Coordinates of N, CA and C in Angstrom, one line a residue:
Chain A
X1 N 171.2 92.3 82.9 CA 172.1 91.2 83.4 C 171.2 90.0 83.9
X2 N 172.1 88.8 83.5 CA 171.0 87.7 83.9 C 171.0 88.0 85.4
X3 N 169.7 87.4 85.8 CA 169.8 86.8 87.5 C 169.5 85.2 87.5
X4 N 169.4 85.1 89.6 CA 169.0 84.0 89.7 C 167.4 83.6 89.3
X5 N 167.8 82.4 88.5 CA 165.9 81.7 88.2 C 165.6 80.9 89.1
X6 N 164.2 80.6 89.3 CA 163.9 79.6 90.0 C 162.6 79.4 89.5
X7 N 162.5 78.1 89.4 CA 161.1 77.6 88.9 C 160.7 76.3 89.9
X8 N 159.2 76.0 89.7 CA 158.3 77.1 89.6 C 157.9 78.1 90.1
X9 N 157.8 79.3 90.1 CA 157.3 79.7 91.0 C 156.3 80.1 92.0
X10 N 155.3 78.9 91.8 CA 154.2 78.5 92.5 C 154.1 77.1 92.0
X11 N 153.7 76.3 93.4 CA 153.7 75.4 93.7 C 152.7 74.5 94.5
X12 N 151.9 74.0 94.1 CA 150.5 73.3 95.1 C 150.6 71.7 95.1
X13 N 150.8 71.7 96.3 CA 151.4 69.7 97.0 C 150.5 69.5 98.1
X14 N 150.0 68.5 97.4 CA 149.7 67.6 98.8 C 150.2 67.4 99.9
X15 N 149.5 66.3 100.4 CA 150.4 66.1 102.0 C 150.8 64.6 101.5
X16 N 152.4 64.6 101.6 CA 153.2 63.0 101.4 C 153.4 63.0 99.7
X17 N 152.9 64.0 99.3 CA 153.7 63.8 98.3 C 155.4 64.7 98.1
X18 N 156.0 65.0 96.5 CA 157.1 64.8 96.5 C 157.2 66.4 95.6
X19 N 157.9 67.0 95.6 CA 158.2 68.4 95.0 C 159.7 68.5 94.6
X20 N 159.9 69.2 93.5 CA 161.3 69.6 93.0 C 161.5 71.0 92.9
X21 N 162.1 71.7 93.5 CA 161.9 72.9 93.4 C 163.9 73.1 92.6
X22 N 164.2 74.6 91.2 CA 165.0 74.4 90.4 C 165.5 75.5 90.5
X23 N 166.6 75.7 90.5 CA 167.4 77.2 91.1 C 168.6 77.4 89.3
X24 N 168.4 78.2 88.7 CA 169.5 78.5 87.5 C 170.4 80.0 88.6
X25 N 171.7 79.3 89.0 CA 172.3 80.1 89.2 C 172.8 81.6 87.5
X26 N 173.2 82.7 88.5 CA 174.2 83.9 87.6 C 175.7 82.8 87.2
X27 N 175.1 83.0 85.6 CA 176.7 82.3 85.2 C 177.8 82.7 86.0
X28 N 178.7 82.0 85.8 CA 180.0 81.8 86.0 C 179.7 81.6 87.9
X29 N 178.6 82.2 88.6 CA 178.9 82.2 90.1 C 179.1 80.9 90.7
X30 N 179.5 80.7 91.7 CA 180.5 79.3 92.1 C 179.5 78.4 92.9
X31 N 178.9 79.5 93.7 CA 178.3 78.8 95.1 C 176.2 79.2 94.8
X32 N 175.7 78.3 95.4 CA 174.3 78.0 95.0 C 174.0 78.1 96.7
X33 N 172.9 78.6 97.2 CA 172.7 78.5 98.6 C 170.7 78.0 98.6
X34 N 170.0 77.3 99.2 CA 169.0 77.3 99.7 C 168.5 77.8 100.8
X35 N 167.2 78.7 100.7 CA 167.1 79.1 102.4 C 165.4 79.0 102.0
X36 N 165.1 78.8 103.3 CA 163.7 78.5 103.4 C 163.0 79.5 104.4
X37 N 161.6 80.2 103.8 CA 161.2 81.7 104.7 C 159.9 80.9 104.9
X38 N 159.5 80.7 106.1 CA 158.1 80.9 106.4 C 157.5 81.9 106.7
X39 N 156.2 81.8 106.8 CA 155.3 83.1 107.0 C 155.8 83.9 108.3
X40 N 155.7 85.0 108.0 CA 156.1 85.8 109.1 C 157.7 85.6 109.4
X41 N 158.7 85.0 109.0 CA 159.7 84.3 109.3 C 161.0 84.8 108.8
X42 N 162.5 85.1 108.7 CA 163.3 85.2 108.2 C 163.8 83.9 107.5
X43 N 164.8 84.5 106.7 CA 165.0 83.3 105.8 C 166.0 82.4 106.9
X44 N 165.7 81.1 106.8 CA 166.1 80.3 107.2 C 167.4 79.3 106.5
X45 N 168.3 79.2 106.4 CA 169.1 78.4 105.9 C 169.1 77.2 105.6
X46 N 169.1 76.4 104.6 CA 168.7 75.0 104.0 C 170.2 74.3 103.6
X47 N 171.1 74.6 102.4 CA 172.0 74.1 101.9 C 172.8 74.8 101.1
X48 N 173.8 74.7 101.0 CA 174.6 75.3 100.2 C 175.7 74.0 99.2
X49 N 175.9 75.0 97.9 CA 176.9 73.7 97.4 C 178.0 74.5 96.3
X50 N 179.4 74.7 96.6 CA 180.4 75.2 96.2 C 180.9 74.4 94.9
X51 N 180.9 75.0 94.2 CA 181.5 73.9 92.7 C 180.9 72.2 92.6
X52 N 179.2 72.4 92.7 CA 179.1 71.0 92.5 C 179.0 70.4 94.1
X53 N 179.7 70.6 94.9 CA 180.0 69.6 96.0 C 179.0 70.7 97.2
X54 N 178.2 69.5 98.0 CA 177.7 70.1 99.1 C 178.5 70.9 100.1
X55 N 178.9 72.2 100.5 CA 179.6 72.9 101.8 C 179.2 73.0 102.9
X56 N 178.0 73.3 102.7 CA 177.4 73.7 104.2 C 176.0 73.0 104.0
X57 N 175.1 72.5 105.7 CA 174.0 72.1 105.4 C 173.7 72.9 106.9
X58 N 172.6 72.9 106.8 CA 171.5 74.0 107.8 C 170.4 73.4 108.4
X59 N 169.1 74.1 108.0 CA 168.3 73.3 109.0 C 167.2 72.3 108.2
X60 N 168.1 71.5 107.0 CA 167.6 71.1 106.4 C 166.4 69.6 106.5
X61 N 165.2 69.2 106.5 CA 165.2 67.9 107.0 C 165.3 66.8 106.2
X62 N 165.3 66.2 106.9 CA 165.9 64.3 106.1 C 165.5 64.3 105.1
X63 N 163.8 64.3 105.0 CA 163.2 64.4 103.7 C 163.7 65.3 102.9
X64 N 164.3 66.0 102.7 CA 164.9 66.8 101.9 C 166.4 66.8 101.0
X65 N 166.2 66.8 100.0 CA 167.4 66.3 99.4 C 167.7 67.6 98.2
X66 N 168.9 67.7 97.9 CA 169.4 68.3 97.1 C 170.8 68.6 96.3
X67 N 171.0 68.7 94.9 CA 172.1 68.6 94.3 C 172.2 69.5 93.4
X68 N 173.5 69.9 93.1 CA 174.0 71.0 92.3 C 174.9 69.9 90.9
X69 N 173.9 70.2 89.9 CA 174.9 69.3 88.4 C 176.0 70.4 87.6
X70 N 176.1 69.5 86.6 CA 177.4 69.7 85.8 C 177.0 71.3 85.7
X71 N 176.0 71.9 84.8 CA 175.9 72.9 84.6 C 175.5 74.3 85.7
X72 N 175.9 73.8 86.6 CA 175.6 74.6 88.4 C 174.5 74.5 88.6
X73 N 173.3 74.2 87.5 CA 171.9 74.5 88.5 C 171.9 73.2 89.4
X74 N 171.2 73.8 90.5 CA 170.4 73.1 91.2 C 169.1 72.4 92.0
X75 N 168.9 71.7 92.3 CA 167.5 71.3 92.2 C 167.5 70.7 94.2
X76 N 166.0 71.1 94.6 CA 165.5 70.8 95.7 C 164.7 70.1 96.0
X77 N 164.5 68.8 97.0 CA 163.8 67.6 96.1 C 163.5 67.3 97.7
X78 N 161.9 67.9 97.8 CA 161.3 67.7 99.2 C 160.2 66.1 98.7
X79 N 160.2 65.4 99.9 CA 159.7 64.4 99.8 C 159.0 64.2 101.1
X80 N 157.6 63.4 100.6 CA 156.8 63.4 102.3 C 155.9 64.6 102.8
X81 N 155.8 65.5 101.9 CA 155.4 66.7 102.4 C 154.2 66.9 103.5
X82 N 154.9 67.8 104.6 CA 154.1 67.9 105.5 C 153.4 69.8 105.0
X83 N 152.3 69.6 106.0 CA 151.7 71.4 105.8 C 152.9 72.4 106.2
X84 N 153.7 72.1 107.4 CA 154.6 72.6 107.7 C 155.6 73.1 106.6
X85 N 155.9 72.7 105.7 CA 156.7 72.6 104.1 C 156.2 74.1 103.8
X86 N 155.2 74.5 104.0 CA 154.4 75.4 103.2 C 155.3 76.7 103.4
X87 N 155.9 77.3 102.2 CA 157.0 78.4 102.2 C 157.5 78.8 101.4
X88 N 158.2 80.2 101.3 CA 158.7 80.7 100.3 C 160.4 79.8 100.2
X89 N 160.5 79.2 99.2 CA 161.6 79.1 99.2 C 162.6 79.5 97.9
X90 N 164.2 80.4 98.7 CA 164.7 81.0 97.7 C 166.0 80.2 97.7
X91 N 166.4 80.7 96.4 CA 167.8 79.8 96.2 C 168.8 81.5 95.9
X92 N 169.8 81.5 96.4 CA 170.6 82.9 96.3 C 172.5 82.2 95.4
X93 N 173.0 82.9 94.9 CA 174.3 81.9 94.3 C 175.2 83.2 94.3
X94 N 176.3 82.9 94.6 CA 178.0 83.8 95.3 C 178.7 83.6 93.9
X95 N 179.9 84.6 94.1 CA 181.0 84.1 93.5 C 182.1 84.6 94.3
X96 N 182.7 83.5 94.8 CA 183.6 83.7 96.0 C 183.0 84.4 97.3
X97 N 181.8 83.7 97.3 CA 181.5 83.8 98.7 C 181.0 85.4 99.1
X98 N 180.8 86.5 97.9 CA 180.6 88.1 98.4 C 179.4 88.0 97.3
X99 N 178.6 89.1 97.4 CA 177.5 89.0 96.1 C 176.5 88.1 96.2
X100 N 176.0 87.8 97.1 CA 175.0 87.5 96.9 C 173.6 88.0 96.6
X101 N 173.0 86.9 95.3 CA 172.2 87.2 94.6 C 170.5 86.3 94.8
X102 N 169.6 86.7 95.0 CA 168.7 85.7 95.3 C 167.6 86.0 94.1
X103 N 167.2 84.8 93.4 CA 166.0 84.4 92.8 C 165.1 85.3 93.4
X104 N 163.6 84.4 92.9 CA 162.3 85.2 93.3 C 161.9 84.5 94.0
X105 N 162.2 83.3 94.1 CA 161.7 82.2 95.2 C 160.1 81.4 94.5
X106 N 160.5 80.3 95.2 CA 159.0 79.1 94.8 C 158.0 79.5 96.2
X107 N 156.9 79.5 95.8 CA 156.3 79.5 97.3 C 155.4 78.4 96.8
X108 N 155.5 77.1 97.7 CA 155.2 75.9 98.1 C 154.3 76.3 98.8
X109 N 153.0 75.7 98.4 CA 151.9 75.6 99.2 C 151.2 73.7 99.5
X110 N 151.1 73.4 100.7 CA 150.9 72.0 100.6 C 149.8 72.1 101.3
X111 N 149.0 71.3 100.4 CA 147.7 71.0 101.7 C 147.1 69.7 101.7
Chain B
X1 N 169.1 80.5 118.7 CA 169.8 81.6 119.1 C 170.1 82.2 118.2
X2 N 169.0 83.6 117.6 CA 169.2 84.4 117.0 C 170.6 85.7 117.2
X3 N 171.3 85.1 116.0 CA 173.0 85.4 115.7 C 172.4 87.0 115.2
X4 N 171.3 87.6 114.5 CA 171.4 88.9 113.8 C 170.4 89.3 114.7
X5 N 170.2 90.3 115.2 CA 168.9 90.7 115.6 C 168.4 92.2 115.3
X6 N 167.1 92.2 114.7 CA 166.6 93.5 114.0 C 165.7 93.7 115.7
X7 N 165.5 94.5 116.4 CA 164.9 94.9 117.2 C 163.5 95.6 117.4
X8 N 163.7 96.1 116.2 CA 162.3 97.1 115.6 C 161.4 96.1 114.6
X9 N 160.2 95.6 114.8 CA 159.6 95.1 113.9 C 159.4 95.7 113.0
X10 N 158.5 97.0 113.3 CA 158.0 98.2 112.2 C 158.7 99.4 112.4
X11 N 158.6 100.3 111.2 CA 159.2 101.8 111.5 C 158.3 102.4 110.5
X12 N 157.9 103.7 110.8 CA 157.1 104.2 110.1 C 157.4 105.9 109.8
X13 N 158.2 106.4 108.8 CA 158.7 107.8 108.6 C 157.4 108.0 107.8
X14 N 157.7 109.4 107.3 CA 157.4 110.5 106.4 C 158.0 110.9 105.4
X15 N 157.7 110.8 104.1 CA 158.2 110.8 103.0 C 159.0 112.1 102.8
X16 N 160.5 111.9 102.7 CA 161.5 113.2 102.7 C 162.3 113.1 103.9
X17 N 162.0 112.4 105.3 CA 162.7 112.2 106.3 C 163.3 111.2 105.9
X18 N 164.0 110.7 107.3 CA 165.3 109.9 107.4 C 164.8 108.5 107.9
X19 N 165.0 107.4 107.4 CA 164.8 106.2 107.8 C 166.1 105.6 108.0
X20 N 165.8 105.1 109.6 CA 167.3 104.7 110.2 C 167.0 103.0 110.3
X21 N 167.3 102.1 110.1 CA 167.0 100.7 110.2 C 168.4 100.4 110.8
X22 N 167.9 99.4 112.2 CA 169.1 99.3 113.5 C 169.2 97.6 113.1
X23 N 170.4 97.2 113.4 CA 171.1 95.6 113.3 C 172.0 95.5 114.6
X24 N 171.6 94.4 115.2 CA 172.6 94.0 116.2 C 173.0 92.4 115.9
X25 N 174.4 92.0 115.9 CA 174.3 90.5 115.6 C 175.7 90.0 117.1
X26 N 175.5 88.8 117.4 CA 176.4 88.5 118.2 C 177.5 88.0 118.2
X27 N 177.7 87.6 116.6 CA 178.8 86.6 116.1 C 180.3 87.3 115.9
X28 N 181.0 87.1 116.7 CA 182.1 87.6 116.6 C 182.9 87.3 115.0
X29 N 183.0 86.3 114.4 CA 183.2 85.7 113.3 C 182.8 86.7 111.9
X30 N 181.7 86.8 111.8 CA 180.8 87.7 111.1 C 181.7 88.9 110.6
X31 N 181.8 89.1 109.2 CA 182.8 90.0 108.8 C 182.2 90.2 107.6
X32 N 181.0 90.4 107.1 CA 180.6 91.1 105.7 C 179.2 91.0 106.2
X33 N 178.4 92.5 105.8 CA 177.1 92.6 106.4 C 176.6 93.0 105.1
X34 N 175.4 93.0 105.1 CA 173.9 93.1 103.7 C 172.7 93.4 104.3
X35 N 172.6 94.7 103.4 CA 171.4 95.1 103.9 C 170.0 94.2 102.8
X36 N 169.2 93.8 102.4 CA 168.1 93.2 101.1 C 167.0 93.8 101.6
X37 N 165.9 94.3 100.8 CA 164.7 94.8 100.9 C 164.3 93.7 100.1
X38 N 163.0 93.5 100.8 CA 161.5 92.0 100.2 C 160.3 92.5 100.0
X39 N 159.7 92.8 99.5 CA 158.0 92.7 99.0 C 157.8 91.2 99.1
X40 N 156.9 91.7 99.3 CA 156.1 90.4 99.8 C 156.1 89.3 98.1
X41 N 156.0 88.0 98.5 CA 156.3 86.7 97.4 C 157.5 87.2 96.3
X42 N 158.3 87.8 96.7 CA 159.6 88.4 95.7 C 160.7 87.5 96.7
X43 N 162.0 87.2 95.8 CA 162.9 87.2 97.0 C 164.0 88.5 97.5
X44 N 164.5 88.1 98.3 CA 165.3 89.9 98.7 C 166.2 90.2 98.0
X45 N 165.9 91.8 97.7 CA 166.6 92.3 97.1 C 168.2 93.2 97.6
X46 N 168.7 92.6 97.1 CA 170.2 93.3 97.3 C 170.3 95.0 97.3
X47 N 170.3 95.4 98.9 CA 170.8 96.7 98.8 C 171.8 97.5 98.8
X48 N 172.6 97.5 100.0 CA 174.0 97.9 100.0 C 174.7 96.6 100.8
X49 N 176.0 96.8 101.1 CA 177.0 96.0 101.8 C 178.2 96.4 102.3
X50 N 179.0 96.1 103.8 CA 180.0 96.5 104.1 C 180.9 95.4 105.0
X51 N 182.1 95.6 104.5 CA 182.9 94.5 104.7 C 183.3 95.6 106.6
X52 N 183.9 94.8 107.3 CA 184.3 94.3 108.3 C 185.5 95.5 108.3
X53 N 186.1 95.7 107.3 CA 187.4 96.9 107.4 C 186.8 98.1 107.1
X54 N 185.7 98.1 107.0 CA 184.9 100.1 107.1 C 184.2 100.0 108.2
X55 N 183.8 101.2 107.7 CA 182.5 101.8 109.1 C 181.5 102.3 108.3
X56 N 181.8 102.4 107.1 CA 180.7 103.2 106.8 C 180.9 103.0 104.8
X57 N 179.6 102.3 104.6 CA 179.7 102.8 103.1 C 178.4 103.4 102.2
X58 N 178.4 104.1 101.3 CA 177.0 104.9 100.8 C 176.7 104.7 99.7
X59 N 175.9 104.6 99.0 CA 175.1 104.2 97.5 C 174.0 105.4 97.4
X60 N 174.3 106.1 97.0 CA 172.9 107.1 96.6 C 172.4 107.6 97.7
X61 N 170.8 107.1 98.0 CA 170.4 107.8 99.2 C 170.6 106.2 100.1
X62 N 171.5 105.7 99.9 CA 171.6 104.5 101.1 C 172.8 104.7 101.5
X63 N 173.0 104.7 103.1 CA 174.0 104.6 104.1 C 174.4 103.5 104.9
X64 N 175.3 102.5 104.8 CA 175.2 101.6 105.7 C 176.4 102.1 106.8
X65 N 176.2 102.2 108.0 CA 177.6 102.0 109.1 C 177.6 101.1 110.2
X66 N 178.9 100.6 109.9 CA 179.0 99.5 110.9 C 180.0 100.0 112.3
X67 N 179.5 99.9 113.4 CA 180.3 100.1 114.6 C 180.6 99.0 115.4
X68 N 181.8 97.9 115.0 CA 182.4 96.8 115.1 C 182.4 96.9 117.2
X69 N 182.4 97.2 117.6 CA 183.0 97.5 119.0 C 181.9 97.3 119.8
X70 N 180.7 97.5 119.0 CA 179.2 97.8 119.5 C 178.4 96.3 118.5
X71 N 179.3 95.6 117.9 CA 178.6 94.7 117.1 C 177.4 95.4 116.6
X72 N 176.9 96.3 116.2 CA 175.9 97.1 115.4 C 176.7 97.7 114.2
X73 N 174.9 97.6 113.6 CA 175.3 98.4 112.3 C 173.8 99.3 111.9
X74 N 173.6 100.0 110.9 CA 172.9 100.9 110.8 C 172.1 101.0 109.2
X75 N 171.1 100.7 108.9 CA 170.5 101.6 107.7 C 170.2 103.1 107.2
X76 N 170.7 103.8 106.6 CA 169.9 104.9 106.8 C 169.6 105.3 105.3
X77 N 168.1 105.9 105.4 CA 167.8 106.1 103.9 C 167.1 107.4 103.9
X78 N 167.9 108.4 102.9 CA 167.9 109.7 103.0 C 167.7 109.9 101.9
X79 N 166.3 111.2 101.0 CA 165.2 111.1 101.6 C 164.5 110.4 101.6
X80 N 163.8 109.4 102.5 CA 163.0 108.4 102.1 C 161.8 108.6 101.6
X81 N 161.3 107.2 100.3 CA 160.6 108.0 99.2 C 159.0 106.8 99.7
X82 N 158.4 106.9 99.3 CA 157.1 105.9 99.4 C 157.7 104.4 98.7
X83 N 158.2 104.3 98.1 CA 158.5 103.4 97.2 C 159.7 102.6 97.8
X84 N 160.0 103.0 99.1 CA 160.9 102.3 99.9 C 160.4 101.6 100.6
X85 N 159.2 101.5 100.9 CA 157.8 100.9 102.1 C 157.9 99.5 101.8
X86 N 158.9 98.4 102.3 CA 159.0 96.9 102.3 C 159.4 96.8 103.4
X87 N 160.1 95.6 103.5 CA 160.5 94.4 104.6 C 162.0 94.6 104.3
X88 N 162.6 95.2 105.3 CA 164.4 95.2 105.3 C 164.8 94.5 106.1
X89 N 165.7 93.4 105.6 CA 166.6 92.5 106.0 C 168.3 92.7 106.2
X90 N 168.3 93.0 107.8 CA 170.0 92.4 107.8 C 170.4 91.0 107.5
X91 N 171.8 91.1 107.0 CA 172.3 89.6 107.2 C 173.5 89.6 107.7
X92 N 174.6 88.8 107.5 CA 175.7 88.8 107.8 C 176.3 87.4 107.4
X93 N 177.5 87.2 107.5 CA 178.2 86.4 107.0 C 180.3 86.3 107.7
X94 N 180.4 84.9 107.8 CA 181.7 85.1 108.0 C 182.8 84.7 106.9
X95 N 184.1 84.3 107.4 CA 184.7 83.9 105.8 C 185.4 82.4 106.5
X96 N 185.0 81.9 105.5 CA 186.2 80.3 105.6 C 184.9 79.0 106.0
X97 N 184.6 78.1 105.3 CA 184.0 77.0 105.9 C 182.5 77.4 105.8
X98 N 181.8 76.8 106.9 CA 180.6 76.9 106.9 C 180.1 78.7 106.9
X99 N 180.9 79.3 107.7 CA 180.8 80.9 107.8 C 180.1 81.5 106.3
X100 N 180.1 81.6 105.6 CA 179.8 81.6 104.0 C 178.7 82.4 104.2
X101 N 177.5 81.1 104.7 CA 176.2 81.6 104.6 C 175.8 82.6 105.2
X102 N 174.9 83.1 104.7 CA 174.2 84.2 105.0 C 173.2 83.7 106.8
X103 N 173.5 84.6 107.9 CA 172.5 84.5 108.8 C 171.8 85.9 108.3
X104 N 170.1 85.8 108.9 CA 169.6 87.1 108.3 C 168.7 87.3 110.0
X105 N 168.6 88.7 110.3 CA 167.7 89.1 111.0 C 166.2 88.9 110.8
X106 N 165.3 89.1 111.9 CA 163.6 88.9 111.5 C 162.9 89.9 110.7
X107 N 164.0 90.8 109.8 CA 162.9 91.8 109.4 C 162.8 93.2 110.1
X108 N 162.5 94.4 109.5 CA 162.3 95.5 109.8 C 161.1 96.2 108.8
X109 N 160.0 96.1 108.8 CA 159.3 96.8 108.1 C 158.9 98.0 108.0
X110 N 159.3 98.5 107.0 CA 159.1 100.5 106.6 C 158.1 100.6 106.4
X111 N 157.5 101.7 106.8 CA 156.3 102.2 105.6 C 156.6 103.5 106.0
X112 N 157.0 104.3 104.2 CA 156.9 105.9 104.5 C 155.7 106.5 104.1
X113 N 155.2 107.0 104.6 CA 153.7 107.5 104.2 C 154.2 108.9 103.4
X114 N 153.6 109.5 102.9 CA 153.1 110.2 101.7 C 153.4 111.4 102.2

């Protein structure tokens, strides 16, 4: 069965520069979620986006942007990067909000 | 203000005994719980789940129960095998709006020895 993709899954950034990290939701699933794990850390909640449209936002920061296109994937678009950035980040996708499925995650390393 | 809380950082059985993994969350809202196991640079893996109208559901050698009254819920992994030795994550979740997402506890790490 497919799963969630995420690419890439390793990632090496500078400091101030710009990263895109790319989530292929499970066909047909509705909802795309971001969550961000630091070391030692539980997953932290970033963004979520239900058919295309942003639903919920978390503890995402400014520099951070992200969007869900026509074909559900979606993409995470850190800008500015500080060391702090440095993290596993996973993207997990619903259908109707039960079932959640999570990727393998990008681990973002900035230095 | 941690909404899930795993209390146990580590737990350490014997392979063939009973690994009990404890969840406490405070969110009255919260009405579907997930248990996900993590190895390290993987993301978590989906283990069992129980909605809010049970107490109790099973998959093989996984048990989850929920005691709604006590806001707890429970892991239990019967016999536990070496190959169960990761990072166990509660989560939880409510329904309608922002409730959706997933909150997750800090983790419970197994290791069954041999």
């Amino acid at each position: 069965a497919a799963g969630v993709i995420q690419s890439p899954r390793h990632l090496i950034k500078e400091k101030r520069e710009t990263a895109t990290l790319k989530c292929y939701p499970i066909p047909r699933h509705d909802t795309v979620y971001w969550y961000q794990q630091g070391p030692g850390q539980d997953p932290q909640f970033l963004i979520s986006f239900y058919e295309k449209m942003q639903s919920d936002k978390g503890s995402i920061p400014d520099r951070f942007s992200a969007q869900q296109f026509s074909d559900y994937h979606s993409e995470l678009n850190m800008s500015s990067l500080e060391l702090g950035d440095s993290a596993l980040y996973f993207c997990a996708s619903s259908l109707l909000n039960r079932g959640y499925t999570f990727g393998s995650g990008t681990r973002l390393t900035v230095v | 203000d941690q909404q899930v809380k795993q209390n146990s950082p580590s737990l350490s059985v014997q392979e063939g005994r009973i690994s009990i993994l404890n969840c406490d969350y405070t969110n009255s809202m919260f009405d579907y719980f997930l248990w996900y196991k993590k190895y390290p640079a993987e993301g978590p893996t989906f283990l069992i789940s129980i909605s809010s109208i049970k107490d109790k559901n099973e998959d093989g050698r996984f048990t989850v129960f929920l005691n709604k009254s006590a806001k707890h819920l429970s892991l239990h992994i019967v016999p536990s095998q070496p190959g169960d030795s990761a990072v166990y994550f509660c989560a939880a979740s409510g329904s309608g709006g922002s409730n959706y997402k997933l909150t997750f506890g800090k983790g419970t790490l197994l290791t069954v020895n041999p």
